[in-house]
Coordinates of C-alpha atoms and ligand atoms in Angstrom, one line a residue:
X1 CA 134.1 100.5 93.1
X2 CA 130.6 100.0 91.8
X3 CA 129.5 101.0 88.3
X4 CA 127.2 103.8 88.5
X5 CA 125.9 102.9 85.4
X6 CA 124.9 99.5 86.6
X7 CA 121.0 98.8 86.2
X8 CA 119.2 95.5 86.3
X9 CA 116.3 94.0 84.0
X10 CA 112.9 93.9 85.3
X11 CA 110.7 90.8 83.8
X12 CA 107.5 90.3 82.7
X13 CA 106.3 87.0 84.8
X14 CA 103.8 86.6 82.0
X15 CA 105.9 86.4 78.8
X16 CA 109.3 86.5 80.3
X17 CA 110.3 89.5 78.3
X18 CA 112.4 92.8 79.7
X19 CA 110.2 95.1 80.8
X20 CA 112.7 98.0 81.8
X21 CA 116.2 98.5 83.1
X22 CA 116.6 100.3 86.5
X23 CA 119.5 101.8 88.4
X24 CA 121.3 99.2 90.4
X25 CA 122.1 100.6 93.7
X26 CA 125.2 99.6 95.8
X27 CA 126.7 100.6 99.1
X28 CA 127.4 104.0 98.2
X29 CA 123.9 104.9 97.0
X30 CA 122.5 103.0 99.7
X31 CA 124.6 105.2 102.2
X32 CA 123.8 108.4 99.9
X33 CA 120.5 107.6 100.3
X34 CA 120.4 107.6 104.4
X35 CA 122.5 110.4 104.6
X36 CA 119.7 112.7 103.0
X37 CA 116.9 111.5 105.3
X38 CA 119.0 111.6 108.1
X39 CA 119.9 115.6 106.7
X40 CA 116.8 116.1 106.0
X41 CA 114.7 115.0 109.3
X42 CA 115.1 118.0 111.4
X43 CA 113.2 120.4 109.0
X44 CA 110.8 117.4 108.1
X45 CA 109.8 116.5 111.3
X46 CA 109.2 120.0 112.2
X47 CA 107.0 120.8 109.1
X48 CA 103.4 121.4 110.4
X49 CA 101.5 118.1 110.5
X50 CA 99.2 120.2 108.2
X51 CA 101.7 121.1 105.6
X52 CA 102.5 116.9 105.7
X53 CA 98.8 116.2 105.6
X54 CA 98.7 118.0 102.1
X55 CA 101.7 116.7 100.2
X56 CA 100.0 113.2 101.5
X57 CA 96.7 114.1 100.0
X58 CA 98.2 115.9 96.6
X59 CA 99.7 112.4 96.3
X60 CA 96.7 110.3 97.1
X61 CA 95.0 112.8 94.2
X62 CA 97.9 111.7 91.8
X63 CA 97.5 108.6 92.3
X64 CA 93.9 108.5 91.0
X65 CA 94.5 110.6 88.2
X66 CA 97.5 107.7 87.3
X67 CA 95.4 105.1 87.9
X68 CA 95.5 103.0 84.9
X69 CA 99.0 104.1 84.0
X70 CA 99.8 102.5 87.5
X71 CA 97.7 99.3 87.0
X72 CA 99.0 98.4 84.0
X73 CA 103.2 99.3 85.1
X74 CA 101.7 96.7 88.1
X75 CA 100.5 94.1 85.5
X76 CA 103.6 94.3 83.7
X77 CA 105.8 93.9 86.2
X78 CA 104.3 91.6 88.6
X79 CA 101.8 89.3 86.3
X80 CA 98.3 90.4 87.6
X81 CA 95.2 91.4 86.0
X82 CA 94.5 94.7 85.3
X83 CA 91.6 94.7 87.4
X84 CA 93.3 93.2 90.7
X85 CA 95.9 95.7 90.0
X86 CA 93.3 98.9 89.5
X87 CA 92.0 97.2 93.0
X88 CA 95.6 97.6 94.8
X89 CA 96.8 100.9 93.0
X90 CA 93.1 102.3 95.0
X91 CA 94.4 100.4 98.5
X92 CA 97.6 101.8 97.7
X93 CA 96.8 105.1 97.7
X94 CA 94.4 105.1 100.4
X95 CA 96.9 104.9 102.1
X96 CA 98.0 108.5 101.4
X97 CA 94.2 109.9 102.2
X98 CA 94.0 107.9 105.6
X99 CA 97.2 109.1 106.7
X100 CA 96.7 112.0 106.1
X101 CA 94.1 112.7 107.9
X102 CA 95.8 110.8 110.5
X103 CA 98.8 113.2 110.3
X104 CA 96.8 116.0 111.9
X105 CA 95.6 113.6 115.1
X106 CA 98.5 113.2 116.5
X107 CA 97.6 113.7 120.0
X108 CA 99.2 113.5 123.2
X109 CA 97.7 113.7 126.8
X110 CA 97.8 114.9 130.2
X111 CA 97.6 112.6 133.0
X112 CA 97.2 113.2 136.4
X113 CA 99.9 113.4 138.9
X114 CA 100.8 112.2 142.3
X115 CA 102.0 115.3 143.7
X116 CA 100.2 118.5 143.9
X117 CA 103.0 120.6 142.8
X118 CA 103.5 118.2 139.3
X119 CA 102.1 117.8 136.1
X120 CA 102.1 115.2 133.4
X121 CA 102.7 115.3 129.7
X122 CA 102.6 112.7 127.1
X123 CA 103.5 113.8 123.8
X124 CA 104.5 111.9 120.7
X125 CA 107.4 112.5 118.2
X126 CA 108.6 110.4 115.1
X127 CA 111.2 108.0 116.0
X128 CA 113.3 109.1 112.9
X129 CA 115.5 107.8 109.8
X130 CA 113.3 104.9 108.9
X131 CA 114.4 101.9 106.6
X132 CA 112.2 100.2 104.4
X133 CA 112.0 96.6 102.8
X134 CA 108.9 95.6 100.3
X135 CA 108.1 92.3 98.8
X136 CA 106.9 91.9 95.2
X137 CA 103.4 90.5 95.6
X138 CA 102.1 93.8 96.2
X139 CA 104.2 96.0 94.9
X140 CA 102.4 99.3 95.5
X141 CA 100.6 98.8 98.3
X142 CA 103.4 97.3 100.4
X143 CA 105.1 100.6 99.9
X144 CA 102.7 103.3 101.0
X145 CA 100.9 101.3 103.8
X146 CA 104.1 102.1 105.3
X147 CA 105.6 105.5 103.6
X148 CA 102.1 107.4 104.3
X149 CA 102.6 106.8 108.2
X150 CA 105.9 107.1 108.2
X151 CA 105.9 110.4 106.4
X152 CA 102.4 111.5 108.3
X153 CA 104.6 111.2 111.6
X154 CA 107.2 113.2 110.5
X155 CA 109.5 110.5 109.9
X156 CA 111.8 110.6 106.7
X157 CA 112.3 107.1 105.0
X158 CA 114.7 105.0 102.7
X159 CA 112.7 102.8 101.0
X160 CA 113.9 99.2 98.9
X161 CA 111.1 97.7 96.9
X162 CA 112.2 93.8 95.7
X163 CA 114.1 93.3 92.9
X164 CA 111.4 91.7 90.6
X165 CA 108.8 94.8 90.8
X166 CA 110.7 98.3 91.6
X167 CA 108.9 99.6 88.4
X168 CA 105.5 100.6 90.4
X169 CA 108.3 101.6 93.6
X170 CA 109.5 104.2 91.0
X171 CA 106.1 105.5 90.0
X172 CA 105.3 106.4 93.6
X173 CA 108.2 108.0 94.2
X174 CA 108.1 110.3 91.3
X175 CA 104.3 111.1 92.3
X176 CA 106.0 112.0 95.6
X177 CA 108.4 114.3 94.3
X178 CA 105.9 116.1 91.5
X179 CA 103.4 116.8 95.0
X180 CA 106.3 118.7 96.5
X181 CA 107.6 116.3 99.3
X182 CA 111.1 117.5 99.7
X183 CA 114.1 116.2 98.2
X184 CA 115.6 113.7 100.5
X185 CA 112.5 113.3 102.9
X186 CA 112.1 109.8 100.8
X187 CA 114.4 108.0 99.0
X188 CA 114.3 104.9 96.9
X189 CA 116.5 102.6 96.6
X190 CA 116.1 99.7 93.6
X191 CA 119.1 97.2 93.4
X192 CA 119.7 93.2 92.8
X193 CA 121.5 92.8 96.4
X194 CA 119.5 93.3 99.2
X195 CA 122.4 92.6 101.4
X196 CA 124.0 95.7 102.2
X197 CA 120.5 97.4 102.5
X198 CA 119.9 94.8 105.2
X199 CA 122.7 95.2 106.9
X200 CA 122.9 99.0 106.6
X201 CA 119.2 99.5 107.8
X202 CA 120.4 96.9 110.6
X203 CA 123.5 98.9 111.8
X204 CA 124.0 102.4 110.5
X205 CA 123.5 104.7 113.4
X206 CA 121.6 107.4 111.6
X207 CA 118.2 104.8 111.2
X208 CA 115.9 104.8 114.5
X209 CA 113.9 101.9 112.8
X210 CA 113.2 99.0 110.1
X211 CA 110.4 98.2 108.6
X212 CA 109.6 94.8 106.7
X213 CA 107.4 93.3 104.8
X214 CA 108.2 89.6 103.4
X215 CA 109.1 86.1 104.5
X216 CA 109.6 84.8 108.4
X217 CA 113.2 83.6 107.0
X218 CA 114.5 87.3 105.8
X219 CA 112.1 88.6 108.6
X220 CA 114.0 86.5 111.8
X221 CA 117.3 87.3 109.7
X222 CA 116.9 91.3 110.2
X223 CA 115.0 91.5 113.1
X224 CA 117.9 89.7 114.7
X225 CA 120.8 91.8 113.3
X226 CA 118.1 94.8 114.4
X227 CA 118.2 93.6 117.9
X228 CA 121.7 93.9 118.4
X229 CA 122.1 97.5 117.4
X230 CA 118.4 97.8 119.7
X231 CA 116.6 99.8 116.2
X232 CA 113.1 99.8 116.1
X233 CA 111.5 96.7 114.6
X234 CA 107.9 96.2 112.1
X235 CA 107.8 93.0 110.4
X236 CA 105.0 91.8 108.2
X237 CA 105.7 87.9 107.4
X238 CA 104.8 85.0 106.0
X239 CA 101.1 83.4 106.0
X240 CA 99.3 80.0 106.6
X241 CA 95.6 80.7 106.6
X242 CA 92.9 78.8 107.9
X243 CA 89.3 79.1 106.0
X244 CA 87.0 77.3 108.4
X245 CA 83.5 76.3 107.2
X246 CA 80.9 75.0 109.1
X247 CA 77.9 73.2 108.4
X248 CA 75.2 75.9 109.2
X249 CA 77.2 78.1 106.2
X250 CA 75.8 77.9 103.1
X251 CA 78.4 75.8 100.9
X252 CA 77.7 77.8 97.8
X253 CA 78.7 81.1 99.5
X254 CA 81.4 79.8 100.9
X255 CA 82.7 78.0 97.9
X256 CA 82.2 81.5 96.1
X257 CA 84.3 83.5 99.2
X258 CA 87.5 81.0 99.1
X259 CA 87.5 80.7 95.0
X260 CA 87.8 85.0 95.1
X261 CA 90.3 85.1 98.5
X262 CA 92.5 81.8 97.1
X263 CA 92.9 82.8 93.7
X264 CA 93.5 86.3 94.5
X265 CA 97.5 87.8 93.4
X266 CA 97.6 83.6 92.1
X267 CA 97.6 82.9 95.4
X268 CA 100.8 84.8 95.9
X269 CA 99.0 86.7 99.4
X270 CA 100.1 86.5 103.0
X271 CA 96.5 86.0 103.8
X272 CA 95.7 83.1 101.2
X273 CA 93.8 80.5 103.0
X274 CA 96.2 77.8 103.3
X275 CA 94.0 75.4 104.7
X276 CA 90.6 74.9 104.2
X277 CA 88.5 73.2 107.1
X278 CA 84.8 72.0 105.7
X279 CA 82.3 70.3 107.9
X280 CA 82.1 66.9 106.6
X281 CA 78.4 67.0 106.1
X282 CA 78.8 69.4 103.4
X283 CA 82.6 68.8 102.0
X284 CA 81.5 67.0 98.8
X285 CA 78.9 70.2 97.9
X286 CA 81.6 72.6 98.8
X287 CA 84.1 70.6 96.7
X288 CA 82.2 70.3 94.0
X289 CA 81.0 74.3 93.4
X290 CA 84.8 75.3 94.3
X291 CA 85.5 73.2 91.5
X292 CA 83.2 74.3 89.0
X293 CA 84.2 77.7 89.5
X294 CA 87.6 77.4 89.8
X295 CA 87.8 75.5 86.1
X296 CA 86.3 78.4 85.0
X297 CA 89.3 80.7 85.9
X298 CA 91.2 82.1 82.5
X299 CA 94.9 81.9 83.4
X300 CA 97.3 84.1 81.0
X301 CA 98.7 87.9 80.6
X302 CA 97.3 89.9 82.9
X303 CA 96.9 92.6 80.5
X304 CA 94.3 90.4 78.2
X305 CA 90.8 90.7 78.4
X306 CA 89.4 88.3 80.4
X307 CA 92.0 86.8 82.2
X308 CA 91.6 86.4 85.7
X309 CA 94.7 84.3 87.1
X310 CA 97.8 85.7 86.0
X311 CA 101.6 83.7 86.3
X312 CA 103.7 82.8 89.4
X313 CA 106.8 85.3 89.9
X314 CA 109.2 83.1 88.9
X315 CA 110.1 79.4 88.4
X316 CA 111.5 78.4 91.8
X317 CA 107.6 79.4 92.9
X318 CA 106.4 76.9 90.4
X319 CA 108.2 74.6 90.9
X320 CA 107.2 74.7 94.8
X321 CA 103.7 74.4 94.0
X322 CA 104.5 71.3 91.9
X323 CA 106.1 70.2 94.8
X324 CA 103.5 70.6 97.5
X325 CA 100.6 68.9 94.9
X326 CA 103.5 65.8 94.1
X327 CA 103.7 65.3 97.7
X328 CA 100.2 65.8 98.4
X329 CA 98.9 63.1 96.1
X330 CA 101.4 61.0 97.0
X331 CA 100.0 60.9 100.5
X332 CA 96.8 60.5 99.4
X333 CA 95.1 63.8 98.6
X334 CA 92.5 63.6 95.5
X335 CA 93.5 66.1 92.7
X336 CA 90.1 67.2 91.9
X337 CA 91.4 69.6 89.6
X338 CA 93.9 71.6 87.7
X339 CA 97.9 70.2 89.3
X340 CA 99.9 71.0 86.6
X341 CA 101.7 73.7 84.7
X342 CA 100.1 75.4 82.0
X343 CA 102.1 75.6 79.2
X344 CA 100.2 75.9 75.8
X345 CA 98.9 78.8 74.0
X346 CA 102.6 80.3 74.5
X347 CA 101.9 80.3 78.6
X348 CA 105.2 78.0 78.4
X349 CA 107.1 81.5 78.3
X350 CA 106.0 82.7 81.5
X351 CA 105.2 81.0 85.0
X352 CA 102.1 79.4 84.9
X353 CA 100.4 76.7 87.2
X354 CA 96.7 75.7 86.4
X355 CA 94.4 77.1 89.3
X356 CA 94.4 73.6 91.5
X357 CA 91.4 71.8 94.4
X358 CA 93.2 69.3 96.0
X359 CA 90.2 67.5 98.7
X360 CA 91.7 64.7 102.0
X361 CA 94.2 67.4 102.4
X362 CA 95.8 66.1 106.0
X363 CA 98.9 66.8 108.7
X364 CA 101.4 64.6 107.0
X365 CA 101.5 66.7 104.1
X366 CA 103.8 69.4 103.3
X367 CA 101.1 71.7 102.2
X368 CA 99.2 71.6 105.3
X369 CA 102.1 73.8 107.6
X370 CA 104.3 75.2 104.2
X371 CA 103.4 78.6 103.1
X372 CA 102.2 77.6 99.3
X373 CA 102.3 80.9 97.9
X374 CA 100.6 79.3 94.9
X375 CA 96.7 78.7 93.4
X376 CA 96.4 75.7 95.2
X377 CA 92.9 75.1 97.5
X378 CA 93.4 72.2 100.2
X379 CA 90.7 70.9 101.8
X380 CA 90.6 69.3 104.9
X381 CA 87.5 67.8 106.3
X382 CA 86.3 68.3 110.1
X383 CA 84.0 66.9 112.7
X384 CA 83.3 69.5 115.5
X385 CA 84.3 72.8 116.8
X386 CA 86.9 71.8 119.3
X387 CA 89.1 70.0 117.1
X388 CA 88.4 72.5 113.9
X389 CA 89.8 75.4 116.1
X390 CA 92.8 73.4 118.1
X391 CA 94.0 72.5 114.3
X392 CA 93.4 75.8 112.7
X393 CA 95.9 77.2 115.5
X394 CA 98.3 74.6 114.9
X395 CA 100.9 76.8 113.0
X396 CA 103.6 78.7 113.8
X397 CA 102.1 81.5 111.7
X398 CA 98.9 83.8 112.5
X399 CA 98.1 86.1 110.1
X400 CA 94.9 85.6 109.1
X401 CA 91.5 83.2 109.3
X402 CA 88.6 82.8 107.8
X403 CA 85.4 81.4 109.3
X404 CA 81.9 80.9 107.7
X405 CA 79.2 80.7 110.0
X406 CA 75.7 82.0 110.4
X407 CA 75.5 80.9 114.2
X408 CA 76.5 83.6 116.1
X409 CA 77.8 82.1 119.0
X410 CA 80.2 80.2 117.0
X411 CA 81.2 83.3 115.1
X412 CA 81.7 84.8 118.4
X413 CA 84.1 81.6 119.7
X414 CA 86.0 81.4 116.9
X415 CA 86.6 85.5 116.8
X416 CA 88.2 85.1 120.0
X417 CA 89.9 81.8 120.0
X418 CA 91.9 81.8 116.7
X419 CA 95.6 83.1 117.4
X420 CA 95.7 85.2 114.1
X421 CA 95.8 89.2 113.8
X422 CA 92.8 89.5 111.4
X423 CA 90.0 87.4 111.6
X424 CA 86.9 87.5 108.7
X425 CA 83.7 86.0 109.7
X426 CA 81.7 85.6 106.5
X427 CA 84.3 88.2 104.9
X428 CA 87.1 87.4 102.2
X429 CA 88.4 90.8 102.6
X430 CA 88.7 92.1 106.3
X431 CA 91.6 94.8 104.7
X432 CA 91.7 98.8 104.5
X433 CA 93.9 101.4 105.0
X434 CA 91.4 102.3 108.3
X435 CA 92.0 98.5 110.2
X436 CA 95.5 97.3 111.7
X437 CA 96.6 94.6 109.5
X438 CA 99.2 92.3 110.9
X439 CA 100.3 89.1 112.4
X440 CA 101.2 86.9 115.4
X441 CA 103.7 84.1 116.3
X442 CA 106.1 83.6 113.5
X443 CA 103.7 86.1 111.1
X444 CA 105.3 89.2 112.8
X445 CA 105.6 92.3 115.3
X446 CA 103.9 95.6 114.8
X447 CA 100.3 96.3 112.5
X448 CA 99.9 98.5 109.6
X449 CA 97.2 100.7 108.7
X450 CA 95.0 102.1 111.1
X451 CA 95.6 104.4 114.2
X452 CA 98.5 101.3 115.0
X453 CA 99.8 101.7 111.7
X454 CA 101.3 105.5 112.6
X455 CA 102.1 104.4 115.9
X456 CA 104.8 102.3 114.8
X457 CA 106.8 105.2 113.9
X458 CA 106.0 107.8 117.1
X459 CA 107.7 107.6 120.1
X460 CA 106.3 108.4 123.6
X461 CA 108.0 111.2 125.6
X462 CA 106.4 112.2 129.5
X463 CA 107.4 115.6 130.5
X464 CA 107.2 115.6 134.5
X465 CA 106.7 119.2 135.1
X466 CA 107.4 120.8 138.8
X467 CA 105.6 124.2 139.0
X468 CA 105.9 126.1 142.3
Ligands
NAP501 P1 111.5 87.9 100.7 O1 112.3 87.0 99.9 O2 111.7 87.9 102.2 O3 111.8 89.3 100.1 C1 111.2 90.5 100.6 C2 112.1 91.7 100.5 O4 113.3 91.5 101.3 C3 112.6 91.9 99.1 O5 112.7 93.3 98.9 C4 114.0 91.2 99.1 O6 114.9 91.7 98.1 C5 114.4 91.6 100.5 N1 115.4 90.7 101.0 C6 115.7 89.4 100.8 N2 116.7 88.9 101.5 C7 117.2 90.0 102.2 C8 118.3 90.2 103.1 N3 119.1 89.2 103.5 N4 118.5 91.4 103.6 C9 117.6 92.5 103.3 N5 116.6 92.3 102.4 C10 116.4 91.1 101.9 O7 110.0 87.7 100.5 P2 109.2 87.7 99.1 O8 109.4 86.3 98.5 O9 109.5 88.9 98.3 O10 107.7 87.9 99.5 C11 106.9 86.8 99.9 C12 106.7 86.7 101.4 O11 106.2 88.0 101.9 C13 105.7 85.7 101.8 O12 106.2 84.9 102.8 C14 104.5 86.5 102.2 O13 103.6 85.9 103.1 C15 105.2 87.7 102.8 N6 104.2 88.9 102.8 C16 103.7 89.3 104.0 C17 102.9 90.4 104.0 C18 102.3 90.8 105.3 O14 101.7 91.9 105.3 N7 102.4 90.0 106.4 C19 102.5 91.0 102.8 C20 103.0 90.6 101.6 C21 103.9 89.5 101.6 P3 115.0 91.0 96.7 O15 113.8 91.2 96.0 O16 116.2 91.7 96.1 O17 115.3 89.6 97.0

């Protein structure tokens, strides 16, 4: 029997001191934990879509008022700056306006019949007991871009933020509970063993549907167990972005746009450019002012003044990065700058890897198809349209792309021809709670956010009505 004392330490990426201890859940919480949304979804789901509309807008409100308490439980947790993290605790909690507004347009239809004597009605319900599964890049965000829908629909939900960040999971929560959501409408889960979450989101009876947010390789492994017991399925995976350039774009802009979007969360985003394809004729400019600005970048504690690049989450993630630049350069890549870890000034005590342009980025390298996950910007040159597009889709992924172009005919082409579920032309930040964010191929099923986002968790029932 498990220790229902048991808690786990949460780490500061930065300095690699204990932040907190939190309850570490086991199978019996976990099943606690479904049996109250699955108790409490009948009166939930039949709350007015107003009455669920205000607790969602009372919790955006909170949210706002906790801002900076909230950024800086984010920083501590998760390693970034205070400003990036005021920038997701305000995405996060958009999440709670947008929904619920949504909440309240929940409409169905009428469609017309075949016979005379029938009628048509399409109306949409909430699928049910949903289970939840966060990563710890975003570690706010991540939660309500799926709790506000899921609640807005009348869902109930059993939520499990990753191990490394569940302080910001808590936060929300208690926010939730202070606005009046009811007691067992959502429930958190924190542990150190995501196994029997997976497998009881996967199997237990009482959830209608998972929904995930983190790598293809947990991702395949959940939506697979999911498939046998036929549950509802939203997976938000892995990344390997293309950042296209061409030579009408101004260098300098572009330079500018893929220094913010790489270095972004340390490069620790789903829609980090991965790859980035720069028209040969103005590569060496493009090089040269991503350089310049990326050596200005101040890596260290998020919670300092004036940093702007905080640590990786942990050492395996360093040491990948290492990896990918080793190999890199071994096949011929030019380190143009950073490529190594940063250990002085006492950054040796958390995860730090200097902000890195590697230029003749090619195929052969791992870096080129491997999620990096890391602040690395690889640049590969290109000759023409064609074969910039053909290789920009060469991944198994399809998140996102970038493209910078001031022709709009090649805006236009590209828009339509690169497999990827969110596309910014001239735009490092094609995100908000309003747009469907998700992926294709190997990057996932389902979007989030937008009118698609609440869709994932209605279901579509036809009444055929025979009137005499
Ligand atoms: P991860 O290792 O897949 O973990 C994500 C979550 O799944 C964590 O809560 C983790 O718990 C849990 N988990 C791990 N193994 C599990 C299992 N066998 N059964 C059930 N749950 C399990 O991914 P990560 O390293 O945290 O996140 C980075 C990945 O997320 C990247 O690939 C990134 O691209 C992707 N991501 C995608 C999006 C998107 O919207 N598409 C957004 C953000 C991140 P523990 O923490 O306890 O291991």
């Amino acid at each position: 029997m498990r220790d229902p004392e048991r808690s786990f330490s949460v780490f500061n990426p930065a300095t690699g001191q204990t932040v907190a201890e939190v309850p570490d859940a086991g199978p019996a919480e976990i099943d606690r934990a479904i049996a109250a949304a699955h108790r409490t979804f009948g009166d939930w789901s039949g709350t007015t879509a107003y009455r669920r509309a205000e607790l969602l807008r009372d919790a955006y409100a909170l949210m706002m008022e906790r801002k900076e308490a909230l950024a800086k439980v984010m920083t501590e947790e998760q390693g970034k700056p205070l400003k990036a993290a005021r920038n997701e605790v305000q995405y996060a909690a958009d999440f709670f306006l947008w929904y619920a507004e949504e909440a309240r347009r929940i409409y169905g239809s009428t469609i017309p019949a075949p016979r005379a004597d029938q009628r048509f009605i399409v109306a949409h319900q909430p699928v049910g007991v949903v289970g939840a599964i966060t990563p710890w890049n975003y570690p706010s965000s991540m939660i309500t871009r799926k709790v506000a829908p899921a609640l807005a629909a009348g869902c109930t939900v059993v939520v499990k933020p990753a191990e490394q960040t569940p302080l910001s999971a808590i936060e929300i929560f208690k926010i939730l509970d202070e606005v009046g959501v009811p007691n067992g409408v959502a429930n958190l889960i924190t542990t150190s063993d995501p196994i029997p979450v997976g497998e009881a989101f996967t199997t237990d009876p009482r959830i209608q549907k998972i929904t995930f947010t983190g790598s293809t390789e947990v991702g395949r492994v959940l939506g697979a167990a999911a498939g046998r017991s036929l549950k509802r399925v939203s997976m938000e995976l892995g990344g390997h972005a293309p950042f296209v350039v061409f030579p009408d774009a101004d260098p300098v802009h572009a330079a500018k746009g893929a220094s913010l979007v790489k270095f972004l969360n340390t490069g620790q985003a789903c829609i980090s450019p991965n790859r980035m394809y720069v028209h040969r004729s103005i590569v060496e400019e493009f090089t040269s002012v991503l350089a310049d600005r990326v050596e200005k970048l101040v890596a260290g504690n998020g919670l300092m003044e004036g940093v702007s690049v905080g640590p990786l989450v942990d050492e395996p993630s360093v040491a990948k990065v290492e990896r990918q630049v080793a190999d890199a350069v071994g096949k011929g890549a030019d380190l143009v700058t950073g490529g190594r870890r940063l250990l002085e000034g006492g950054l040796d005590r958390g995860f730090f890897f200097a902000p890195t342009v590697l230029a003749g980025v090619g195929e052969g390298m791992e870096i080129y198809r491997e999620e990096t996950f890391g602040p690395v910007a690889p640049i590969v040159p290109f000759d023409d349209e064609d074969s910039v597009l053909k290789a920009a889709n060469d991944t198994r992924y399809g998140l996102a792309a970038y493209v910078y172009t001031n022709d709009l005919s090649t805006a236009v082409r590209m828009f339509e021809g690169l497999r990827f579920g969110i596309i910014g032309i001239n735009d490092i930040n094609p995100t908000a709670a309003a747009a469907p964010f998700g992926g294709m191929g190997d990057s996932g099923l389902g979007r989030e956010g937008g009118q698609e986002g609440i869709a994932e968790y209605l279901e579509t029932k036809l009444g055929g009505f025979s009137i005499r």
